[in-house]
Steps between C-alpha positions, in 0.01 A plus 500: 500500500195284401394350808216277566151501698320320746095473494236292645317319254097395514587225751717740738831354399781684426619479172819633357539687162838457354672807297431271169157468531532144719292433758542279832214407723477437809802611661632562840720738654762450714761707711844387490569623888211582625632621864789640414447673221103511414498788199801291340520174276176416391420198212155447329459106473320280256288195649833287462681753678701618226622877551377720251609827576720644783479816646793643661302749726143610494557818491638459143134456385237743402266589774213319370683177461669503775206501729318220305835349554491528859118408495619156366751469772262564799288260357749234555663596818428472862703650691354704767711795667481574863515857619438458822506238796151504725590254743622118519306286755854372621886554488532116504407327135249380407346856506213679357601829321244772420665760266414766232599415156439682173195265477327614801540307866631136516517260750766246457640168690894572538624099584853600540766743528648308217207642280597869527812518230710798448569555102708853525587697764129645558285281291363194706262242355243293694333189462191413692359163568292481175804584326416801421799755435474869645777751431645758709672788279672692751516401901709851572161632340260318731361694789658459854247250629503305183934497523473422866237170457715404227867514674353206733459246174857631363 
């Protein structure tokens, strides 16, 4: 199967060599579901936001580009995941959070109860005041203090 690559060029963009010798520049990935199924459904984008190529799974790609692949998806994505719950300054919203996330400690304005949704059975996503989104993969996973400051916002 000819497949294609994915390199920076001098200007850090990525650019994206077609099997026929074509070449795209700059492009953009993008997950399809990037909760629910993060190593699934990814599209490299021109500027117009044409798809270009579609990759079923990322584990269908060599090594190498795979991980420049998922270079150019971290690059674009925000989405902080919290390990663990320090403490909340309140059980009543507004509340400040402090947690642990994959990004190091965050400290977070929770306005509502309304802004903790549940997407599957263990995955819960949060939005803080400043709209930013923070992910929880697994609450059966948490810790037992985490869980337990939790249960009072769900």
């Amino acid at each position: 199967m000819n497949t294609f690559d994915l390199q920076r060029d001098a200007f850090g963009q990525w650019v994206l060599h077609m099997p026929g010798g074509a070449q795209h520049a700059p492009v953009t990935a993008l997950r399809a579901y990037p909760v629910t199924s993060p190593h699934g459904g990814v599209a490299l984008m021109d500027a117009e936001g044409h798809e270009l190529i579609w990759v079923d799974a990322l584990t269908d790609l060599p090594s190498d580009l795979q991980s420049r692949v998922l270079q150019a998806l971290s690059e674009r994505e925000f989405l902080p995941v919290i390990h663990r719950l320090e403490s909340v300054s309140s059980f009543a919203t507004p509340s400040t959070w402090t947690v642990q996330t994959d990004r190091g400690t965050a400290r977070f304005l929770l306005k509502g109860e309304e802004d903790i949704r549940r997407l599957t059975g263990t995955v819960l996503l949060i939005n803080d005041a400043d709209g930013v989104q923070y992910m929880i993969r697994d609450l059966a996973a948490m810790d037992k203090h985490s869980r337990k400051l939790l249960d009072r916002f769900l």
